[in-house]
């Protein structure tokens, strides 16, 4: 294992709003020489995963550098109609962003989900929370992926929107009628110029998701290509549905220097297994599944420039507190997809939280031998504000948000 991760600071949003904190970060990207785009979702702490917008910051020198520009990429938190046959106004939940694109082409895709929440007795609920009293399966009916495409304007030293918000349409009529959700990590680039990408997207037919959530169940590969005519990224093709013996979703994919693909599937059933597979082509099969005892928590898979496979997740039976979201661990994956002993990245137990979370790790390399990791550090009640958990203190709110760690070899 490499040297230890060290704390490098916080990312705090510049939009002062009650009940809102910075939470779900995307993997930062270098958009130009000495310029990085750091994208993250804002979390409304009155609900269950109730993200209320995606924002971006153009930063100088590194993802933690001086802010040159702040912008709203996708707005949420407003109430609007979601369904043609329903006049109810639902809260627009916008979150879980990922970013991919090419500095050579100067086009960047910010992809995120949108789905319906609803205020009930002053707090936010969706259709899989206990007090929901609205349209059945509203989450499954409304959960879809959307994109905004961006470009860096060197003359203005600013990011600009070149294609406004649009729903991801695959051209597969079955998939496009389903709910859809993506991974916590960006798609894997297929070429050196980043003109093509592949990812695993969860497409779930209505009422087939875990406990009716419509979030998890089956995944399928989606191939993105840069279109020279429109100068935009578009979905080029989709593959076949894939389901193991448990509900799966949020499946990270990386391409190794050898050219094969490694996928980490998040299992949402009782097992919470870490399921890994290796394949030369996601469109022809997934290969042998390698299963490890785990916990049903976010897991993110990355391949370093030297080919090292890194998995970040939480595991309750390893945690000294037997907690499923703290500490955050790093594992190294070997050629046979075995996991190394865990290395602790961060333990949030010392923070003034009732139930600490340290999860959703986003990894990037700033330069050879210089790694950076962003993760969400919050109290459970901030992402389950509609449940009966102890209220967070002001001291807890003050230290909530996106934590950044660095490691130098």
Short mmCIF file of N, CA and C in Angstrom, two decimals, residues 130-271:
data_model
loop_
_atom_site.label_atom_id
_atom_site.label_comp_id
_atom_site.label_asym_id
_atom_site.label_seq_id
_atom_site.Cartn_x
_atom_site.Cartn_y
_atom_site.Cartn_z
N UNK A 130 -41.05 5.65 4.32
CA UNK A 130 -42.26 5.11 4.98
C UNK A 130 -43.48 6.03 4.97
N UNK A 131 -43.29 7.34 5.03
CA UNK A 131 -44.43 8.24 5.15
C UNK A 131 -44.97 8.74 3.81
N UNK A 132 -44.46 8.17 2.72
CA UNK A 132 -44.91 8.62 1.40
C UNK A 132 -46.41 8.42 1.27
N UNK A 133 -47.10 9.46 0.79
CA UNK A 133 -48.56 9.36 0.61
C UNK A 133 -48.99 9.87 -0.76
N UNK A 134 -48.07 9.84 -1.71
CA UNK A 134 -48.38 10.34 -3.04
C UNK A 134 -48.48 9.24 -4.08
N UNK A 135 -48.20 9.58 -5.30
CA UNK A 135 -48.27 8.66 -6.42
C UNK A 135 -47.38 7.44 -6.15
N UNK A 136 -47.93 6.23 -6.27
CA UNK A 136 -47.11 5.04 -6.06
C UNK A 136 -45.97 4.98 -7.07
N UNK A 137 -44.81 4.56 -6.61
CA UNK A 137 -43.64 4.37 -7.47
C UNK A 137 -43.25 5.66 -8.21
N UNK A 138 -43.46 6.80 -7.59
CA UNK A 138 -43.09 8.06 -8.24
C UNK A 138 -41.59 8.14 -8.51
N UNK A 139 -40.77 7.55 -7.64
CA UNK A 139 -39.32 7.57 -7.87
C UNK A 139 -38.98 6.81 -9.15
N UNK A 140 -39.53 5.60 -9.28
CA UNK A 140 -39.26 4.80 -10.47
C UNK A 140 -39.82 5.46 -11.72
N UNK A 141 -40.98 6.07 -11.59
CA UNK A 141 -41.60 6.71 -12.75
C UNK A 141 -40.83 7.93 -13.22
N UNK A 142 -40.11 8.58 -12.31
CA UNK A 142 -39.49 9.86 -12.66
C UNK A 142 -37.97 9.82 -12.78
N UNK A 143 -37.31 8.82 -12.20
CA UNK A 143 -35.85 8.79 -12.16
C UNK A 143 -35.26 8.60 -13.56
N UNK A 144 -34.54 9.61 -14.03
CA UNK A 144 -33.93 9.58 -15.36
C UNK A 144 -32.58 10.29 -15.31
N UNK A 145 -31.75 10.01 -16.31
CA UNK A 145 -30.46 10.65 -16.44
C UNK A 145 -30.53 11.80 -17.44
N UNK A 146 -29.80 12.87 -17.13
CA UNK A 146 -29.78 14.07 -17.97
C UNK A 146 -28.33 14.53 -18.13
N UNK A 147 -28.10 15.32 -19.16
CA UNK A 147 -26.76 15.88 -19.37
C UNK A 147 -26.84 17.37 -19.68
N UNK A 148 -25.75 18.05 -19.35
CA UNK A 148 -25.43 19.39 -19.85
C UNK A 148 -24.02 19.29 -20.41
N UNK A 149 -23.78 19.86 -21.60
CA UNK A 149 -22.44 19.80 -22.18
C UNK A 149 -21.80 21.18 -22.13
N UNK A 150 -20.52 21.18 -21.78
CA UNK A 150 -19.78 22.41 -21.48
C UNK A 150 -18.54 22.52 -22.34
N UNK A 151 -17.98 23.74 -22.37
CA UNK A 151 -16.72 23.99 -23.05
C UNK A 151 -15.97 25.06 -22.27
N UNK A 152 -14.64 25.04 -22.38
CA UNK A 152 -13.82 26.06 -21.72
C UNK A 152 -13.47 27.15 -22.72
N UNK A 153 -13.81 28.39 -22.38
CA UNK A 153 -13.51 29.55 -23.22
C UNK A 153 -12.23 30.19 -22.69
N UNK A 154 -11.12 29.98 -23.40
CA UNK A 154 -9.83 30.49 -22.92
C UNK A 154 -9.79 32.02 -22.88
N UNK A 155 -10.45 32.66 -23.85
CA UNK A 155 -10.44 34.12 -23.90
C UNK A 155 -11.11 34.73 -22.67
N UNK A 156 -12.19 34.09 -22.23
CA UNK A 156 -12.92 34.58 -21.06
C UNK A 156 -12.44 33.93 -19.76
N UNK A 157 -11.62 32.89 -19.91
CA UNK A 157 -11.20 32.09 -18.77
C UNK A 157 -12.42 31.65 -17.98
N UNK A 158 -13.34 30.99 -18.70
CA UNK A 158 -14.61 30.60 -18.09
C UNK A 158 -15.18 29.37 -18.78
N UNK A 159 -15.97 28.64 -18.03
CA UNK A 159 -16.74 27.53 -18.57
C UNK A 159 -18.06 28.06 -19.10
N UNK A 160 -18.47 27.60 -20.26
CA UNK A 160 -19.76 28.00 -20.80
C UNK A 160 -20.57 26.76 -21.19
N UNK A 161 -21.87 26.89 -21.12
CA UNK A 161 -22.77 25.80 -21.52
C UNK A 161 -22.96 25.86 -23.03
N UNK A 162 -22.67 24.75 -23.71
CA UNK A 162 -22.83 24.69 -25.16
C UNK A 162 -24.01 23.83 -25.57
N UNK A 163 -24.51 23.02 -24.64
CA UNK A 163 -25.76 22.29 -24.89
C UNK A 163 -26.53 22.24 -23.58
N UNK A 164 -27.75 22.80 -23.55
CA UNK A 164 -28.51 22.85 -22.30
C UNK A 164 -28.99 21.47 -21.89
N UNK A 165 -29.64 21.44 -20.76
CA UNK A 165 -30.09 20.17 -20.18
C UNK A 165 -30.95 19.37 -21.16
N UNK A 166 -30.59 18.10 -21.30
CA UNK A 166 -31.38 17.20 -22.13
C UNK A 166 -31.35 15.81 -21.52
N UNK A 167 -32.43 15.09 -21.68
CA UNK A 167 -32.51 13.74 -21.15
C UNK A 167 -31.65 12.79 -21.98
N UNK A 168 -31.00 11.85 -21.31
CA UNK A 168 -30.22 10.84 -22.02
C UNK A 168 -31.17 9.88 -22.72
N UNK A 169 -31.13 9.87 -24.03
CA UNK A 169 -31.94 8.96 -24.84
C UNK A 169 -31.00 7.98 -25.52
N UNK A 170 -31.22 6.70 -25.28
CA UNK A 170 -30.32 5.68 -25.82
C UNK A 170 -30.73 5.21 -27.21
N UNK A 171 -32.02 5.40 -27.57
CA UNK A 171 -32.53 4.83 -28.81
C UNK A 171 -33.07 3.43 -28.63
N UNK A 172 -32.86 2.85 -27.45
CA UNK A 172 -33.44 1.55 -27.11
C UNK A 172 -34.78 1.82 -26.42
N UNK A 173 -35.88 1.49 -27.09
CA UNK A 173 -37.20 1.86 -26.58
C UNK A 173 -37.50 1.24 -25.22
N UNK A 174 -37.01 0.03 -24.99
CA UNK A 174 -37.23 -0.61 -23.69
C UNK A 174 -36.48 0.14 -22.60
N UNK A 175 -35.20 0.41 -22.83
CA UNK A 175 -34.41 1.12 -21.84
C UNK A 175 -34.96 2.52 -21.59
N UNK A 176 -35.38 3.19 -22.66
CA UNK A 176 -35.83 4.58 -22.52
C UNK A 176 -37.17 4.69 -21.82
N UNK A 177 -37.87 3.57 -21.64
CA UNK A 177 -39.12 3.57 -20.87
C UNK A 177 -38.88 3.24 -19.40
N UNK A 178 -37.64 2.89 -19.06
CA UNK A 178 -37.30 2.49 -17.69
C UNK A 178 -36.81 3.67 -16.87
N UNK A 179 -36.74 3.45 -15.56
CA UNK A 179 -35.96 4.36 -14.75
C UNK A 179 -34.50 4.11 -15.06
N UNK A 180 -33.65 5.11 -14.86
CA UNK A 180 -32.24 4.93 -15.17
C UNK A 180 -31.39 5.64 -14.12
N UNK A 181 -30.28 5.01 -13.80
CA UNK A 181 -29.33 5.59 -12.85
C UNK A 181 -27.93 5.15 -13.26
N UNK A 182 -26.92 5.91 -12.85
CA UNK A 182 -25.57 5.58 -13.27
C UNK A 182 -24.67 5.37 -12.06
N UNK A 183 -23.39 5.19 -12.33
CA UNK A 183 -22.42 4.91 -11.28
C UNK A 183 -22.02 6.19 -10.55
N UNK A 184 -21.27 6.01 -9.50
CA UNK A 184 -20.69 7.14 -8.78
C UNK A 184 -19.36 7.57 -9.40
N UNK A 185 -18.93 6.86 -10.43
CA UNK A 185 -17.67 7.12 -11.12
C UNK A 185 -17.95 7.42 -12.58
N UNK A 186 -17.03 8.09 -13.27
CA UNK A 186 -17.27 8.43 -14.68
C UNK A 186 -17.11 7.22 -15.59
N UNK A 187 -17.63 7.29 -16.83
CA UNK A 187 -17.41 6.22 -17.80
C UNK A 187 -15.92 6.05 -18.09
N UNK A 188 -15.58 4.88 -18.63
CA UNK A 188 -14.19 4.58 -18.97
C UNK A 188 -13.90 5.02 -20.39
N UNK A 189 -12.80 5.77 -20.58
CA UNK A 189 -12.40 6.20 -21.91
C UNK A 189 -11.88 5.01 -22.72
N UNK A 190 -12.26 4.97 -24.00
CA UNK A 190 -11.86 3.87 -24.86
C UNK A 190 -10.65 4.20 -25.72
N UNK A 191 -10.28 5.47 -25.82
CA UNK A 191 -9.16 5.88 -26.66
C UNK A 191 -8.41 7.03 -26.00
N UNK A 192 -7.20 7.30 -26.49
CA UNK A 192 -6.35 8.31 -25.85
C UNK A 192 -6.91 9.72 -25.96
N UNK A 193 -7.69 9.99 -27.01
CA UNK A 193 -8.25 11.33 -27.19
C UNK A 193 -9.61 11.51 -26.51
N UNK A 194 -10.07 10.47 -25.83
CA UNK A 194 -11.35 10.52 -25.11
C UNK A 194 -12.53 10.86 -26.04
N UNK A 195 -12.52 10.28 -27.24
CA UNK A 195 -13.66 10.47 -28.15
C UNK A 195 -14.76 9.46 -27.89
N UNK A 196 -14.43 8.37 -27.18
CA UNK A 196 -15.42 7.32 -26.90
C UNK A 196 -15.30 6.88 -25.45
N UNK A 197 -16.45 6.55 -24.86
CA UNK A 197 -16.51 6.09 -23.47
C UNK A 197 -17.51 4.95 -23.37
N UNK A 198 -17.35 4.14 -22.33
CA UNK A 198 -18.34 3.11 -22.03
C UNK A 198 -18.61 3.11 -20.53
N UNK A 199 -19.85 2.81 -20.18
CA UNK A 199 -20.25 2.74 -18.78
C UNK A 199 -21.33 1.68 -18.62
N UNK A 200 -21.63 1.34 -17.38
CA UNK A 200 -22.75 0.46 -17.07
C UNK A 200 -23.85 1.31 -16.42
N UNK A 201 -25.03 1.29 -17.03
CA UNK A 201 -26.16 2.08 -16.54
C UNK A 201 -27.23 1.12 -16.04
N UNK A 202 -27.87 1.49 -14.94
CA UNK A 202 -28.98 0.70 -14.41
C UNK A 202 -30.27 1.13 -15.09
N UNK A 203 -30.90 0.19 -15.79
CA UNK A 203 -32.22 0.42 -16.39
C UNK A 203 -33.19 -0.54 -15.70
N UNK A 204 -34.18 0.00 -15.03
CA UNK A 204 -35.08 -0.85 -14.25
C UNK A 204 -36.53 -0.61 -14.65
N UNK A 205 -37.24 -1.64 -15.13
CA UNK A 205 -38.65 -1.49 -15.47
C UNK A 205 -39.47 -1.10 -14.24
N UNK A 206 -40.55 -0.42 -14.47
CA UNK A 206 -41.43 0.00 -13.38
C UNK A 206 -41.80 -1.18 -12.49
N UNK A 207 -41.70 -0.99 -11.18
CA UNK A 207 -42.08 -1.94 -10.14
C UNK A 207 -41.12 -3.11 -9.99
N UNK A 208 -40.00 -3.13 -10.72
CA UNK A 208 -39.06 -4.24 -10.60
C UNK A 208 -37.89 -3.94 -9.69
N UNK A 209 -37.74 -2.69 -9.26
CA UNK A 209 -36.60 -2.33 -8.42
C UNK A 209 -36.76 -2.87 -7.01
N UNK A 210 -35.66 -2.86 -6.28
CA UNK A 210 -35.65 -3.33 -4.91
C UNK A 210 -36.70 -2.59 -4.09
N UNK A 211 -37.64 -3.33 -3.49
CA UNK A 211 -38.71 -2.77 -2.67
C UNK A 211 -39.49 -1.69 -3.43
N UNK A 212 -39.57 -1.85 -4.77
CA UNK A 212 -40.31 -0.88 -5.56
C UNK A 212 -39.58 0.42 -5.79
N UNK A 213 -38.29 0.48 -5.47
CA UNK A 213 -37.56 1.74 -5.62
C UNK A 213 -37.34 2.11 -7.07
N UNK A 214 -37.14 1.12 -7.92
CA UNK A 214 -36.87 1.41 -9.31
C UNK A 214 -35.47 1.95 -9.55
N UNK A 215 -34.60 1.90 -8.53
CA UNK A 215 -33.23 2.39 -8.69
C UNK A 215 -32.28 1.30 -9.13
N UNK A 216 -32.54 0.08 -8.73
CA UNK A 216 -31.54 -0.96 -8.84
C UNK A 216 -32.19 -2.24 -9.36
N UNK A 217 -31.43 -3.01 -10.10
CA UNK A 217 -31.95 -4.28 -10.59
C UNK A 217 -31.07 -4.86 -11.67
N UNK A 218 -31.03 -4.20 -12.84
CA UNK A 218 -30.28 -4.72 -13.98
C UNK A 218 -29.40 -3.61 -14.54
N UNK A 219 -28.24 -4.00 -15.08
CA UNK A 219 -27.36 -3.03 -15.72
C UNK A 219 -27.14 -3.43 -17.17
N UNK A 220 -26.77 -2.44 -17.97
CA UNK A 220 -26.45 -2.67 -19.38
C UNK A 220 -25.35 -1.70 -19.79
N UNK A 221 -24.46 -2.12 -20.70
CA UNK A 221 -23.42 -1.21 -21.17
C UNK A 221 -23.98 -0.14 -22.09
N UNK A 222 -23.45 1.07 -21.97
CA UNK A 222 -23.81 2.19 -22.82
C UNK A 222 -22.51 2.78 -23.39
N UNK A 223 -22.49 2.93 -24.70
CA UNK A 223 -21.29 3.40 -25.42
C UNK A 223 -21.56 4.82 -25.90
N UNK A 224 -20.72 5.76 -25.46
CA UNK A 224 -20.80 7.16 -25.87
C UNK A 224 -19.74 7.44 -26.94
N UNK A 225 -20.10 8.26 -27.94
CA UNK A 225 -19.15 8.67 -28.97
C UNK A 225 -19.26 10.17 -29.22
N UNK A 226 -18.13 10.77 -29.56
CA UNK A 226 -18.13 12.17 -29.95
C UNK A 226 -18.57 12.27 -31.41
N UNK A 227 -19.58 13.11 -31.66
CA UNK A 227 -20.12 13.29 -33.01
C UNK A 227 -19.44 14.50 -33.65
N UNK A 228 -18.70 14.26 -34.72
CA UNK A 228 -17.95 15.34 -35.38
C UNK A 228 -18.87 16.39 -35.99
N UNK A 229 -20.06 15.98 -36.42
CA UNK A 229 -20.98 16.93 -37.05
C UNK A 229 -21.57 17.91 -36.05
N UNK A 230 -22.00 17.41 -34.93
CA UNK A 230 -22.64 18.26 -33.93
C UNK A 230 -21.66 18.79 -32.89
N UNK A 231 -20.46 18.19 -32.85
CA UNK A 231 -19.44 18.55 -31.87
C UNK A 231 -19.97 18.32 -30.45
N UNK A 232 -20.70 17.22 -30.29
CA UNK A 232 -21.25 16.84 -29.00
C UNK A 232 -21.07 15.34 -28.80
N UNK A 233 -21.11 14.93 -27.54
CA UNK A 233 -21.14 13.49 -27.24
C UNK A 233 -22.57 12.98 -27.30
N UNK A 234 -22.73 11.77 -27.86
CA UNK A 234 -24.04 11.13 -27.97
C UNK A 234 -23.92 9.65 -27.66
N UNK A 235 -25.04 9.05 -27.23
CA UNK A 235 -25.07 7.60 -27.04
C UNK A 235 -25.01 6.95 -28.42
N UNK A 236 -24.07 6.05 -28.58
CA UNK A 236 -23.86 5.37 -29.86
C UNK A 236 -24.58 4.03 -29.91
N UNK A 237 -24.51 3.26 -28.82
CA UNK A 237 -25.18 1.96 -28.79
C UNK A 237 -25.35 1.53 -27.34
N UNK A 238 -26.22 0.56 -27.14
CA UNK A 238 -26.41 -0.07 -25.84
C UNK A 238 -26.29 -1.58 -25.99
N UNK A 239 -25.95 -2.26 -24.90
CA UNK A 239 -25.84 -3.70 -24.92
C UNK A 239 -27.01 -4.37 -24.24
N UNK A 240 -26.80 -5.59 -23.81
CA UNK A 240 -27.87 -6.38 -23.20
C UNK A 240 -27.93 -6.16 -21.69
N UNK A 241 -29.14 -6.34 -21.17
CA UNK A 241 -29.34 -6.31 -19.72
C UNK A 241 -28.53 -7.40 -19.05
N UNK A 242 -28.08 -7.12 -17.82
CA UNK A 242 -27.38 -8.13 -17.05
C UNK A 242 -27.84 -8.04 -15.61
N UNK A 243 -28.14 -9.21 -15.02
CA UNK A 243 -28.57 -9.24 -13.63
C UNK A 243 -27.97 -10.45 -12.95
N UNK A 244 -27.41 -10.25 -11.78
CA UNK A 244 -26.94 -11.37 -10.99
C UNK A 244 -28.06 -11.78 -10.03
N UNK A 245 -27.73 -12.61 -9.04
CA UNK A 245 -28.79 -13.12 -8.18
C UNK A 245 -29.19 -12.13 -7.10
N UNK A 246 -28.88 -10.89 -7.30
CA UNK A 246 -29.23 -9.85 -6.34
C UNK A 246 -29.49 -8.59 -7.14
N UNK A 247 -30.09 -7.60 -6.55
CA UNK A 247 -30.27 -6.32 -7.22
C UNK A 247 -28.92 -5.59 -7.30
N UNK A 248 -28.61 -5.04 -8.45
CA UNK A 248 -27.32 -4.39 -8.63
C UNK A 248 -27.52 -3.01 -9.25
N UNK A 249 -26.52 -2.19 -9.14
CA UNK A 249 -26.56 -0.86 -9.71
C UNK A 249 -25.29 -0.10 -9.38
N UNK A 250 -25.23 1.17 -9.81
CA UNK A 250 -24.06 2.02 -9.53
C UNK A 250 -22.76 1.27 -9.80
N UNK A 251 -22.66 0.70 -10.99
CA UNK A 251 -21.56 -0.20 -11.33
C UNK A 251 -20.40 0.56 -11.94
N UNK A 252 -19.30 0.66 -11.20
CA UNK A 252 -18.09 1.32 -11.70
C UNK A 252 -17.42 0.46 -12.76
N UNK A 253 -16.86 1.12 -13.78
CA UNK A 253 -16.11 0.43 -14.84
C UNK A 253 -14.81 1.17 -15.09
N UNK A 254 -13.71 0.42 -15.20
CA UNK A 254 -12.43 1.00 -15.59
C UNK A 254 -11.83 0.16 -16.71
N UNK A 255 -11.00 0.80 -17.52
CA UNK A 255 -10.23 0.09 -18.54
C UNK A 255 -8.79 0.04 -18.09
N UNK A 256 -8.19 -1.14 -18.12
CA UNK A 256 -6.82 -1.32 -17.66
C UNK A 256 -5.83 -1.01 -18.79
N UNK A 257 -4.55 -0.80 -18.46
CA UNK A 257 -3.55 -0.59 -19.52
C UNK A 257 -3.46 -1.76 -20.49
N UNK A 258 -3.85 -2.96 -20.05
CA UNK A 258 -3.84 -4.13 -20.92
C UNK A 258 -5.02 -4.18 -21.87
N UNK A 259 -6.00 -3.29 -21.67
CA UNK A 259 -7.13 -3.19 -22.59
C UNK A 259 -8.39 -3.89 -22.17
N UNK A 260 -8.38 -4.61 -21.04
CA UNK A 260 -9.61 -5.24 -20.59
C UNK A 260 -10.35 -4.32 -19.62
N UNK A 261 -11.56 -4.72 -19.27
CA UNK A 261 -12.42 -3.90 -18.42
C UNK A 261 -12.66 -4.62 -17.09
N UNK A 262 -12.61 -3.86 -16.01
CA UNK A 262 -12.95 -4.36 -14.69
C UNK A 262 -14.19 -3.61 -14.23
N UNK A 263 -15.15 -4.34 -13.73
CA UNK A 263 -16.37 -3.72 -13.21
C UNK A 263 -16.56 -4.09 -11.75
N UNK A 264 -17.04 -3.14 -10.98
CA UNK A 264 -17.42 -3.37 -9.59
C UNK A 264 -18.91 -3.11 -9.46
N UNK A 265 -19.66 -4.14 -9.13
CA UNK A 265 -21.12 -4.04 -9.08
C UNK A 265 -21.55 -3.87 -7.62
N UNK A 266 -22.37 -2.89 -7.37
CA UNK A 266 -22.90 -2.68 -6.02
C UNK A 266 -24.15 -3.52 -5.84
N UNK A 267 -24.11 -4.42 -4.88
CA UNK A 267 -25.24 -5.29 -4.60
C UNK A 267 -26.14 -4.63 -3.56
N UNK A 268 -27.44 -4.60 -3.86
CA UNK A 268 -28.38 -3.89 -2.99
C UNK A 268 -29.28 -4.82 -2.18
N UNK A 269 -29.04 -6.11 -2.23
CA UNK A 269 -29.84 -7.03 -1.43
C UNK A 269 -29.27 -7.18 -0.04
N UNK A 270 -29.66 -8.25 0.61
CA UNK A 270 -29.22 -8.47 1.98
C UNK A 270 -27.73 -8.79 2.06
N UNK A 271 -27.16 -9.34 0.99
CA UNK A 271 -25.76 -9.77 1.04
C UNK A 271 -24.80 -8.59 1.05
#
